[in-house]
Short mmCIF file of C-alpha atoms in Angstrom, two decimals:
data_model
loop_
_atom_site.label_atom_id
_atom_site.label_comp_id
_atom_site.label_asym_id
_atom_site.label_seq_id
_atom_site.Cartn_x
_atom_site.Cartn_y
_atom_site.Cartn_z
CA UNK Q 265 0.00 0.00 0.00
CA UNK Q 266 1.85 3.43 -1.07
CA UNK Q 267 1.31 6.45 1.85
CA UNK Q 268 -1.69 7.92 2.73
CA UNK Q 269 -0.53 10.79 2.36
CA UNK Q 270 0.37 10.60 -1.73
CA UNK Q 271 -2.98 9.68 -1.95
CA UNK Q 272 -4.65 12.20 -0.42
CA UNK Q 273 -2.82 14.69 -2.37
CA UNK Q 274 -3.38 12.82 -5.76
CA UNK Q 275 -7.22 12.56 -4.89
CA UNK Q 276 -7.56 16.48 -3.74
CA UNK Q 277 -5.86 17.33 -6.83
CA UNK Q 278 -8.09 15.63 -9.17
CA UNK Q 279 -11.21 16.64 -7.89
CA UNK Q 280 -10.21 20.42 -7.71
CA UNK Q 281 -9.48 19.94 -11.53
CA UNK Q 282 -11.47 19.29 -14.08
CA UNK Q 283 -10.11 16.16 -16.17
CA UNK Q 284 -11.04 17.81 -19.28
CA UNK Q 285 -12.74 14.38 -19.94
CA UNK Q 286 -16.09 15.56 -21.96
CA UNK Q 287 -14.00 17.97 -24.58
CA UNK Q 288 -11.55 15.17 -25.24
CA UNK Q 289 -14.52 12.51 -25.67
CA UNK Q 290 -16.03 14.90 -28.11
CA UNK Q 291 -12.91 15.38 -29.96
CA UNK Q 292 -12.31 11.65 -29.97
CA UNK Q 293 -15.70 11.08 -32.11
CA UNK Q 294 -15.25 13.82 -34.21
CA UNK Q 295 -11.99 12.35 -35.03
CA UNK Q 296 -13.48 8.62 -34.95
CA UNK Q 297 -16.00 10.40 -38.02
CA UNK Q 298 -13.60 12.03 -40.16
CA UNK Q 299 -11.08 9.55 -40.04
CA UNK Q 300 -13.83 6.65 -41.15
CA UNK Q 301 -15.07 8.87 -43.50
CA UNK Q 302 -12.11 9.54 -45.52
CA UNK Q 303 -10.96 5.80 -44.96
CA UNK Q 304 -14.03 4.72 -46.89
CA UNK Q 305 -13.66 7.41 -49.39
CA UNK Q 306 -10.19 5.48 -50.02
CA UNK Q 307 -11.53 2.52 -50.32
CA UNK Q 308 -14.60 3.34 -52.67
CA UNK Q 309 -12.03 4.96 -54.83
CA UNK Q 310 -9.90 2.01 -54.78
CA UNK Q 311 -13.08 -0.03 -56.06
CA UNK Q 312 -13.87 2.14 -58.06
CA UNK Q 313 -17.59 2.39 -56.75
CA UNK Q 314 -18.58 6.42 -56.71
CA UNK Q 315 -18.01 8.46 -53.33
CA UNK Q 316 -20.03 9.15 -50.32
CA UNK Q 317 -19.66 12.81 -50.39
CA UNK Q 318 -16.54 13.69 -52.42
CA UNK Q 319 -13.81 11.50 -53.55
CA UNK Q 320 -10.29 12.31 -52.01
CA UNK Q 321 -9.17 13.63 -55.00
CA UNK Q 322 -11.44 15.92 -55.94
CA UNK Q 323 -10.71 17.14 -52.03
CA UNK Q 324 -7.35 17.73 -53.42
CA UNK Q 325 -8.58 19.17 -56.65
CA UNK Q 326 -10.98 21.70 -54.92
CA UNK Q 327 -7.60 22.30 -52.15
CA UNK Q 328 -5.40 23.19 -55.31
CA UNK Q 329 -8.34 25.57 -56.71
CA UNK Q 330 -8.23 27.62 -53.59
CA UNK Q 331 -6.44 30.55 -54.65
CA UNK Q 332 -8.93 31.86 -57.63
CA UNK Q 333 -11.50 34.46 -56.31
CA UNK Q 334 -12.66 33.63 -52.48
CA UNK Q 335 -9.65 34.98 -51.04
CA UNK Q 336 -11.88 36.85 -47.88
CA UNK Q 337 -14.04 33.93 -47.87
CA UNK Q 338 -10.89 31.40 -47.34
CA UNK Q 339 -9.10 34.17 -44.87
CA UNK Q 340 -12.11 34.26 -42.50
CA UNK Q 341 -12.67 30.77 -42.39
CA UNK Q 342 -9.26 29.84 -41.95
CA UNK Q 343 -9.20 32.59 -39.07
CA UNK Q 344 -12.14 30.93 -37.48
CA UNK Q 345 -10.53 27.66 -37.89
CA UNK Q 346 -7.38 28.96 -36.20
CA UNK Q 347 -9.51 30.58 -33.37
CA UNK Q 348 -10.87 27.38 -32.32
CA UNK Q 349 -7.43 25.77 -32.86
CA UNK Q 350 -5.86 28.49 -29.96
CA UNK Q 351 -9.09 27.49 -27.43
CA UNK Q 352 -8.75 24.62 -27.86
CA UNK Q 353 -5.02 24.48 -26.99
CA UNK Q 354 -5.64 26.93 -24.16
CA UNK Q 355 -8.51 24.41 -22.50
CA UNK Q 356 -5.37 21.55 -22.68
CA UNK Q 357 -3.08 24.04 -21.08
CA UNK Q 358 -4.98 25.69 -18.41
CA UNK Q 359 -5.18 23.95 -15.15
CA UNK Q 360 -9.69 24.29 -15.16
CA UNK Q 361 -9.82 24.82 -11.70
CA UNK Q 362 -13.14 24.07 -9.94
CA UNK Q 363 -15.40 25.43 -7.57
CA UNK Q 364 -14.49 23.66 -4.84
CA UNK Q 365 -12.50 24.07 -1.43
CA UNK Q 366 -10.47 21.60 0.56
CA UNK Q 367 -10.81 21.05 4.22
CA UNK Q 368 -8.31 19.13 6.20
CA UNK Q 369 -9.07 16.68 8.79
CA UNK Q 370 -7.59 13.84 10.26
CA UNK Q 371 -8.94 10.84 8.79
CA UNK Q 372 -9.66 11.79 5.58
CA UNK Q 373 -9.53 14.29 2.55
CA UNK Q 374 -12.81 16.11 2.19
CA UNK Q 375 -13.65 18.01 -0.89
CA UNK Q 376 -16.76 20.87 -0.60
CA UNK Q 377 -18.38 22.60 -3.66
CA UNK Q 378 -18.17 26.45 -2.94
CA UNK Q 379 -21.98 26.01 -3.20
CA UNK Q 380 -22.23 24.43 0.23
CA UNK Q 381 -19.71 27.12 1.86
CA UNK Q 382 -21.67 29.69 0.03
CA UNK Q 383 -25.02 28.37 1.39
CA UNK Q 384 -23.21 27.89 4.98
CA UNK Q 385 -22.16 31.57 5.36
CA UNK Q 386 -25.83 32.83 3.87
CA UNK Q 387 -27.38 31.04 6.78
CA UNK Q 388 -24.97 32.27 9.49
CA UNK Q 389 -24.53 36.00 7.94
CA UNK Q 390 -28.34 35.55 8.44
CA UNK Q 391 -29.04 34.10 11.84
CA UNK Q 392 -26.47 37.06 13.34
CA UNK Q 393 -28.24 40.01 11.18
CA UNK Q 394 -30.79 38.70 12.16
CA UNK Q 395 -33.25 39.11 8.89
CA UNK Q 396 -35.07 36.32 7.10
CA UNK Q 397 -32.79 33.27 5.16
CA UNK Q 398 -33.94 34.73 1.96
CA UNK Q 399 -32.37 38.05 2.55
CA UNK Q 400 -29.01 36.96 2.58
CA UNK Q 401 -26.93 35.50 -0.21
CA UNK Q 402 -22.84 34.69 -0.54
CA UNK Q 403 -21.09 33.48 -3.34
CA UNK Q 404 -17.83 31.41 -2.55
CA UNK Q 405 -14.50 32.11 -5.26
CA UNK Q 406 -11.31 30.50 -5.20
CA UNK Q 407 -10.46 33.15 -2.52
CA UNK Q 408 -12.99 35.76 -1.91
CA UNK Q 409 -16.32 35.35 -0.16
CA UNK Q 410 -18.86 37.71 -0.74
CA UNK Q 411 -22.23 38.28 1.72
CA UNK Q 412 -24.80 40.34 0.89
CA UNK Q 413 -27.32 40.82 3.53
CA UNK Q 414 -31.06 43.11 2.41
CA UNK Q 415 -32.31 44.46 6.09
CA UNK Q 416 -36.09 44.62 6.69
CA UNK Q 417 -37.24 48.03 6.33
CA UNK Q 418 -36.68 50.16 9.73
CA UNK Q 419 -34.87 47.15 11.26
CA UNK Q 420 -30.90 47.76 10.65
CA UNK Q 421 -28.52 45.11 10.54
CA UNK Q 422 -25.64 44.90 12.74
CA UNK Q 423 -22.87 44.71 10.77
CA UNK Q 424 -20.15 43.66 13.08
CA UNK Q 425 -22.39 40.99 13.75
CA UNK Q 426 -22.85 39.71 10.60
CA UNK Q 427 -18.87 39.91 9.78
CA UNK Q 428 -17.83 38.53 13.02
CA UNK Q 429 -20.71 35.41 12.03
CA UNK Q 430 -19.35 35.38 8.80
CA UNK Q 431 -15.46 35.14 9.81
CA UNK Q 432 -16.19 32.76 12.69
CA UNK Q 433 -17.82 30.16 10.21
CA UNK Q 434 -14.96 30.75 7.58
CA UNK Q 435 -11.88 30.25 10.43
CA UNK Q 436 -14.01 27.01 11.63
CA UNK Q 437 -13.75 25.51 8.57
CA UNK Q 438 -10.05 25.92 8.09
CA UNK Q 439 -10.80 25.77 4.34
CA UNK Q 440 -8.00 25.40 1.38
CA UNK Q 441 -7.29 27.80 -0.15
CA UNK Q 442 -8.25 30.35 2.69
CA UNK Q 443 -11.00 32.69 1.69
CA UNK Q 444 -11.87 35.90 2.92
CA UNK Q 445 -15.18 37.08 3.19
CA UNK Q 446 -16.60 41.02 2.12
CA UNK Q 447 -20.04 41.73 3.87
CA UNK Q 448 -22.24 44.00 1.82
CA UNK Q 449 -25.53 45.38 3.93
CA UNK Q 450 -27.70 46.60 1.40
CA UNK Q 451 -28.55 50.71 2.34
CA UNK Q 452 -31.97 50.16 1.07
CA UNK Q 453 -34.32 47.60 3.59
CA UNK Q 454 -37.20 45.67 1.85
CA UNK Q 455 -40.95 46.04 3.35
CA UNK Q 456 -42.36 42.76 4.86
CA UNK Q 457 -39.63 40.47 5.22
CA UNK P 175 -10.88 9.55 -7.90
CA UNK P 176 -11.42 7.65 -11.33
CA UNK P 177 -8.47 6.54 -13.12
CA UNK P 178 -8.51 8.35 -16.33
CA UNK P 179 -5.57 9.06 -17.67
CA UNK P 180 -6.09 13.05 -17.83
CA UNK P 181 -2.82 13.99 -19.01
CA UNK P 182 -3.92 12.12 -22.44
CA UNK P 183 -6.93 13.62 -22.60
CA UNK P 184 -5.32 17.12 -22.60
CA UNK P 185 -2.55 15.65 -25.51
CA UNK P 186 -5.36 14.69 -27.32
CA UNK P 187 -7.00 18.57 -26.78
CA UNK P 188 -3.39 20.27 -27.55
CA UNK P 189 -2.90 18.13 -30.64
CA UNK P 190 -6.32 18.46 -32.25
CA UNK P 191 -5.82 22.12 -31.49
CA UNK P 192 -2.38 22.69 -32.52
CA UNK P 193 -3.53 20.97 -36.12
CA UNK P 194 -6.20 23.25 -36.14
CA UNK P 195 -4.76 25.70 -35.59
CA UNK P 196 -2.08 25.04 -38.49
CA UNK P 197 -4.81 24.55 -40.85
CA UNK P 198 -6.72 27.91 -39.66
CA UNK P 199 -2.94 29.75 -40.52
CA UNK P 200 -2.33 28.41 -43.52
CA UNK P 201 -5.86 29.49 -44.93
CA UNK P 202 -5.23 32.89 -43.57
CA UNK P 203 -1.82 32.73 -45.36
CA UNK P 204 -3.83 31.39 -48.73
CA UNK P 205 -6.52 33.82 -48.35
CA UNK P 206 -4.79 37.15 -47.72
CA UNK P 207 -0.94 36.96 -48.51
CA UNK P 208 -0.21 36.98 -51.90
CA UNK P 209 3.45 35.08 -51.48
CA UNK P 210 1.73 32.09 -49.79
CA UNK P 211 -0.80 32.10 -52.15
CA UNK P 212 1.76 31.44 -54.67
CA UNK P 213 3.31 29.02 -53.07
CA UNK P 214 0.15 26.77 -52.11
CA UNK P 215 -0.22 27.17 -56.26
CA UNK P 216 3.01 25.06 -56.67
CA UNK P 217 2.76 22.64 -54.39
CA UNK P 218 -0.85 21.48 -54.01
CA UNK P 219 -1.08 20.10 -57.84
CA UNK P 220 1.61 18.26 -57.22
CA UNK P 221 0.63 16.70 -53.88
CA UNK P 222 -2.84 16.18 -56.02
CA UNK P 223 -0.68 14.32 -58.77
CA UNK P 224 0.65 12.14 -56.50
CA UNK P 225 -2.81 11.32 -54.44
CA UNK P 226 -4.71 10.65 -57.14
CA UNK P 227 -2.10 7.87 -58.28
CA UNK P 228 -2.57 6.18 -55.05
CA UNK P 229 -6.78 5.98 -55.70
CA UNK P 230 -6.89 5.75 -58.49
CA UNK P 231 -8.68 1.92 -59.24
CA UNK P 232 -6.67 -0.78 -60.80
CA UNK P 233 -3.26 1.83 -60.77
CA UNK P 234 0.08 -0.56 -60.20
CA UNK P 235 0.19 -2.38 -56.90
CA UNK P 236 2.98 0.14 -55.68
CA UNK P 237 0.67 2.90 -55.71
CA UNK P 238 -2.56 0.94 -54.70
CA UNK P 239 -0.42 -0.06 -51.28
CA UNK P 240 0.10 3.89 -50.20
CA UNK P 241 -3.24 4.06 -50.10
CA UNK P 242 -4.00 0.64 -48.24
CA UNK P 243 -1.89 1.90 -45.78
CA UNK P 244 -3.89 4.88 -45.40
CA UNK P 245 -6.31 3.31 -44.46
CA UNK P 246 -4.85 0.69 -42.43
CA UNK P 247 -3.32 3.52 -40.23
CA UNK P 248 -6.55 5.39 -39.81
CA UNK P 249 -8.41 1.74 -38.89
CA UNK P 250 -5.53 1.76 -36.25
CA UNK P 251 -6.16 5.17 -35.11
CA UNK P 252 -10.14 4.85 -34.68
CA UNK P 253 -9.27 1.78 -32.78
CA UNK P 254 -7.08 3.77 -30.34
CA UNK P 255 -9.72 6.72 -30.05
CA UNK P 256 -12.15 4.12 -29.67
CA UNK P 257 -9.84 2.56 -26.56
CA UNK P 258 -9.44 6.22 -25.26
CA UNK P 259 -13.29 6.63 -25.15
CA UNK P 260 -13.78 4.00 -23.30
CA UNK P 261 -10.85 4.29 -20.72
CA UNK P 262 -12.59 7.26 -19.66
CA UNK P 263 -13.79 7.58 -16.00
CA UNK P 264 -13.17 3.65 -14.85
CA UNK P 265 -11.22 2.65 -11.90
CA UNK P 266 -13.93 1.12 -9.57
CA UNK P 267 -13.10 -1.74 -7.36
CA UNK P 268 -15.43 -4.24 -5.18
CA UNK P 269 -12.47 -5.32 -3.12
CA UNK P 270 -11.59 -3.22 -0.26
CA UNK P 271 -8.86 -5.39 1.28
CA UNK P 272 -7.14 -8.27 1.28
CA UNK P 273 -5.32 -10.00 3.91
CA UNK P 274 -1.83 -11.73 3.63
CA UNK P 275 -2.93 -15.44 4.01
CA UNK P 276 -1.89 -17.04 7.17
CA UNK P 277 -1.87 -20.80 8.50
CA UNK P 278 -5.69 -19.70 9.28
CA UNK P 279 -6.46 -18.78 5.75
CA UNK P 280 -7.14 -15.11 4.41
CA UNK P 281 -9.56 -12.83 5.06
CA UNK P 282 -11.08 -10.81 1.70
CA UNK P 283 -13.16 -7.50 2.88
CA UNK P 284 -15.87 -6.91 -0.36
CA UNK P 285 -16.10 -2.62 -0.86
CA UNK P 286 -20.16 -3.56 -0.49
CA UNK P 287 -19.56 -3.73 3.07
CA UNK P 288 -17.81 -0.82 3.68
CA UNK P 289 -19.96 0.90 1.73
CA UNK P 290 -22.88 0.05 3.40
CA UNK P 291 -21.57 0.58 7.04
CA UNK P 292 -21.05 4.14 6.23
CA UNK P 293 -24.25 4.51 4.04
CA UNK P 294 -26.61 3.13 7.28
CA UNK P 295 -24.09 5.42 9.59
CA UNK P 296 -25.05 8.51 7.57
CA UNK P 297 -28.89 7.32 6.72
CA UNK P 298 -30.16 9.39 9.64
CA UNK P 299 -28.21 12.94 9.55
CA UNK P 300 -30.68 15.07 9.03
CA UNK P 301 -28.17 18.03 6.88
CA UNK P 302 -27.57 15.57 4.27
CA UNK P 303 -30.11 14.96 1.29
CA UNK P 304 -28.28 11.68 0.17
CA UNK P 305 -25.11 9.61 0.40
CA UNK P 306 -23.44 7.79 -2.16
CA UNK P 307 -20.45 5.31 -1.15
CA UNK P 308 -17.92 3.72 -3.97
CA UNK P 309 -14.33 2.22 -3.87
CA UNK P 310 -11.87 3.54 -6.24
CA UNK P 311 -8.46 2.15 -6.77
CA UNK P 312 -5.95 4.85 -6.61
CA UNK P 313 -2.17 4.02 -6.70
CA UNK P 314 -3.04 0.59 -5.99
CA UNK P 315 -4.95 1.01 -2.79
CA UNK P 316 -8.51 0.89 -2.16
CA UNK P 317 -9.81 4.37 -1.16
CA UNK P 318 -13.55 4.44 0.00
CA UNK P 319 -15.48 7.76 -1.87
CA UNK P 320 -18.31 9.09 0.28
CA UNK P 321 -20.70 11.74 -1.99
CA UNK P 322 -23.21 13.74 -0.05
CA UNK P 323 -25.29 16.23 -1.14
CA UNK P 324 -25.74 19.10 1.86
CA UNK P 325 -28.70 20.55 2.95
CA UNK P 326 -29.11 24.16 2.60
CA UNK P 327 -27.24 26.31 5.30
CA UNK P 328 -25.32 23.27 6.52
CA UNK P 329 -21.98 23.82 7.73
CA UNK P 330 -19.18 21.73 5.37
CA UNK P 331 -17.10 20.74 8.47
CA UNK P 332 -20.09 19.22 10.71
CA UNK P 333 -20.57 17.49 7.67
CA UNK P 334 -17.16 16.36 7.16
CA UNK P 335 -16.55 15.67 11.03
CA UNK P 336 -20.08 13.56 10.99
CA UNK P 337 -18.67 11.26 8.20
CA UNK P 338 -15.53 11.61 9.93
CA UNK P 339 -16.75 9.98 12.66
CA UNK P 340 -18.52 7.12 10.90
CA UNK P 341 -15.60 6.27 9.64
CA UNK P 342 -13.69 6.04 12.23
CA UNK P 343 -16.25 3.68 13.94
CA UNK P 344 -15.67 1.12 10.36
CA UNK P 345 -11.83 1.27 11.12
CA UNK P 346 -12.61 -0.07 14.45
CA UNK P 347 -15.28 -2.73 12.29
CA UNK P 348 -12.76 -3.56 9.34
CA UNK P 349 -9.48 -3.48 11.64
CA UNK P 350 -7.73 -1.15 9.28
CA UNK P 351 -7.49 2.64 8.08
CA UNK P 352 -8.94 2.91 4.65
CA UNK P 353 -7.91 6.09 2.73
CA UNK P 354 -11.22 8.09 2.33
CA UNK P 355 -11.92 10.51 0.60
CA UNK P 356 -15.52 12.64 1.36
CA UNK P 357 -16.91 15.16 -1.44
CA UNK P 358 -19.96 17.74 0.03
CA UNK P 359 -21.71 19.03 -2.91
CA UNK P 360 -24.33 20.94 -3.74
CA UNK P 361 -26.51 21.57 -6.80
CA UNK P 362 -30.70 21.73 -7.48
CA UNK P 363 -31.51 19.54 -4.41
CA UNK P 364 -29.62 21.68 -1.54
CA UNK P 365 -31.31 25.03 -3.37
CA UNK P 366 -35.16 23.62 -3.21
CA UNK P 367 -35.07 21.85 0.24
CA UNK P 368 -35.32 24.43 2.94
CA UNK P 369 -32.85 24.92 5.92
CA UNK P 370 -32.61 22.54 8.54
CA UNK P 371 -32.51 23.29 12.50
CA UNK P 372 -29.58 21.61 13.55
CA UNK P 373 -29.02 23.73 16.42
#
C-alpha cells in the first residue's frame, strides 16, 4: 500500500481539476467520423464504386483551386478555424480549476463545492443580522467570499455581527485555499420580510 | 478519484488544437498573402498528382499499397480513439482489502460492506439529502469515496466531522485505516429543500 498521504494529495488534486474528460470525448468522435469517412472514401475509390460525399481527390482538386476568387471567404474561415485551434489548446493548457474548497481533517480528505460554503455563510450572515434566510446571499470564489445581507425596512442590521458570524464560520472551517469574506448590507431595507 | 488518464486527454485537446490551428494559418496565409498564395499554387497540384495515383482503381500495386496503408493507419487510429473513449472515468473496485494469508487462511473485505456501514451510519443525519459510497483504486490502494449532497445552510465541516466519525467507527469494524476521501456538494436539491434546524 503506497502512503496515505500521496494519496490524499493525488485525490484532492483531481477533484479540484477538471479532467477535461467531456471535450476530449467529443474530440475523440469527431476524429473517430472524419477519419472513417475519408478511410471509406479510399476505399470506394480504390473499387472504383462512386463516393459518399466527395472523392479524395477531388478534395485535393478543390484544395489546389483555392487561390482563384474567395480569397476573404478562405481568410475568414481559416481565421475561425485557427480561433478554435488556440481554445482549444488553451482548455489543454490551463489547469480548469473548480469550484471547490479543501478542508483538512484527520482521517480523511474532504472536498466541498463552494456552493455548500456559500449556502453555509448565507445562513450564518443571516441568523447574526438577524433578517429572514432569503435576505441573505454569498457566493464562494477560489479566494474571496462575498455576503450580501437586504435588512427589513426600519430594522438595521448589525454589521459587526454579521462579519464577526461570517469570519467565525470561515476560520471554523479551516478551508483550502483560505478565503476571505466582504459583507455588503444593502442601504436600502425591503418592506415585509 | 477515477483513473482516467487526464494527461492524455489534454494531448489529445493540444494536438487536435495545434492541427487546427495550423490549418486555420495556412488558410489565412492562402486567403490574404499573396506570397503564400503562390506558393500553395506550386505545391498542391503536385501533392494532387501524387494522391490521385494512389486511388486511383486498378493503378500498379505500388501505388494501390500507399493508399492501403492509409487506411490501415486510420483503422488503427479509430481503434485507439475508440480505446481512449472507453478508458474514460473507470477505476472502480469491489475489493476493499485483502489479507496476507496465514496458517488460518485469508480474510477478503468486499467494498459492499464498507460501503454500506457508512451509508446506514449517515442514513439518519438530518443536513444531508443523500449519500453515495464507492471504492476507487488509486495508486493501488482501495480508497472508499463518500458523496453527499448538503442541505441548505449546513456547515461543510459538521458534515465532514459527521462522516468523519462514521468512519472512524468502520476502522474499528474492518481493523484497518482505509484512505477516504468525502466530497460535500451541492446543486438543485440543496437550493429547493429548505434549511434545517440543527441547532
Amino acid at each position: 500500500m503506497t502512503d496515505t498521504r500521496s494519496i490524499y494529495r493525488r485525490i484532492i488534486r483531481r477533484e479540484t481539476h477538471s479532467p477535461r474528460a467531456l471535450l476530449a470525448m467529443v474530440l475523440a468522435v469527431a476524429l473517430i467520423v472524419v477519419f472513417a469517412w475519408v478511410g471509406s472514401e479510399i476505399v470506394l475509390a480504390l473499387l472504383g464504386h462512386s463516393a459518399l460525399l466527395v472523392a479524395p481527390r477531388d478534395m485535393i482538386t478543390a484544395a489546389a483551386r483555392l487561390d482563384s476568387d474567395q480569397n476573404a471567404a478562405v481568410t475568414a474561415s481559416g481565421a475561425g478555424i485557427a480561433v478554435v485551434g488556440i481554445l482549444l489548446i488553451i482548455a489543454g493548457v490551463t489547469p480548469g480549476r473548480r469550484a471547490r474548497h479543501t478542508i483538512e481533517l484527520d482521517r480523511s480528505a474532504v472536498i466541498v463545492d463552494n456552493e455548500v460554503i456559500a449556502s453555509a455563510l448565507a445562513r450564518s450572515a443571516a441568523y447574526a443580522g438577524d433578517v429572514d434566510a432569503t435576505n441573505s446571499h454569498a457566493t464562494v470564489s477560489h479566494r474571496r467570499a462575498v455576503v450580501r445581507v437586504t435588512p427589513a425596512s426600519g430594522v438595521p442590521v448589525n454589521r459587526t455581527a454579521v462579519t464577526e458570524a461570517v469570519d467565525d464560520d470561515l476560520a471554523a472551517f479551516g478551508l483550502q485555499p483560505a478565503v476571505r469574506a466582504a459583507v455588503t448590507i444593502d442601504e436600502r431595507g425591503r418592506v415585509g420580510v | 478519484m477515477n483513473s482516467t488518464n487526464r494527461a492524455m486527454n489534454r494531448i489529445v485537446i493540444v494536438i487536435v488544437g495545434t492541427f487546427l490551428l495550423a490549418c486555420g494559418l495556412v488558410a489565412v496565409g492562402v486567403g490574404a498573402v499573396a506570397s503564400v498564395r503562390d506558393a500553395w499554387r506550386v505545391a498542391v497540384p503536385q501533392l494532387a498528382r501524387t494522391a490521385r495515383a494512389w486511388v486511383r482503381s486498378g493503378a500498379d500495386s505500388a501505388d494501390t499499397a500507399v493508399a492501403v496503408a492509409i487506411v490501415a493507419a486510420l483503422v488503427i487510429l479509430i481503434v485507439l480513439l475508440i480505446v481512449f473513449i472507453f478508458r474514460q472515468g473507470r477505476g472502480h473496485t469491489s475489493r476493499l482489502m485483502t489479507d496476507a494469508t496465514t496458517d488460518h487462511g485469508s480474510t477478503i473485505i468486499e467494498s459492499g460492506l464498507a460501503e454500506q456501514l457508512v451509508q446506514d451510519a449517515l442514513a439518519d443525519r438530518p443536513e444531508l439529502l443523500a449519500t453515495r459510497v464507492s471504492t476507487y483504486r488509486v495508486r493501488r490502494a482501495s480508497v472508499l469515496k463518500i458523496s453527499v449532497v448538503a442541505r441548505r445552510g449546513a456547515s461543510p465541516r459538521d458534515i465532514g466531522v459527521a462522516i468523519d466519525n462514521a468512519l472512524h467507527a468502520l476502522d474499528a469494524v474492518v481493523g484497518v485505516q482505509i484512505p477516504a476521501a468525502i466530497h460535500i456538494g451541492g446543486g438543485l436539491r440543496t437550493r429547493m429543500t429548505t434549511a434545517a434546524r440543527l441547532s
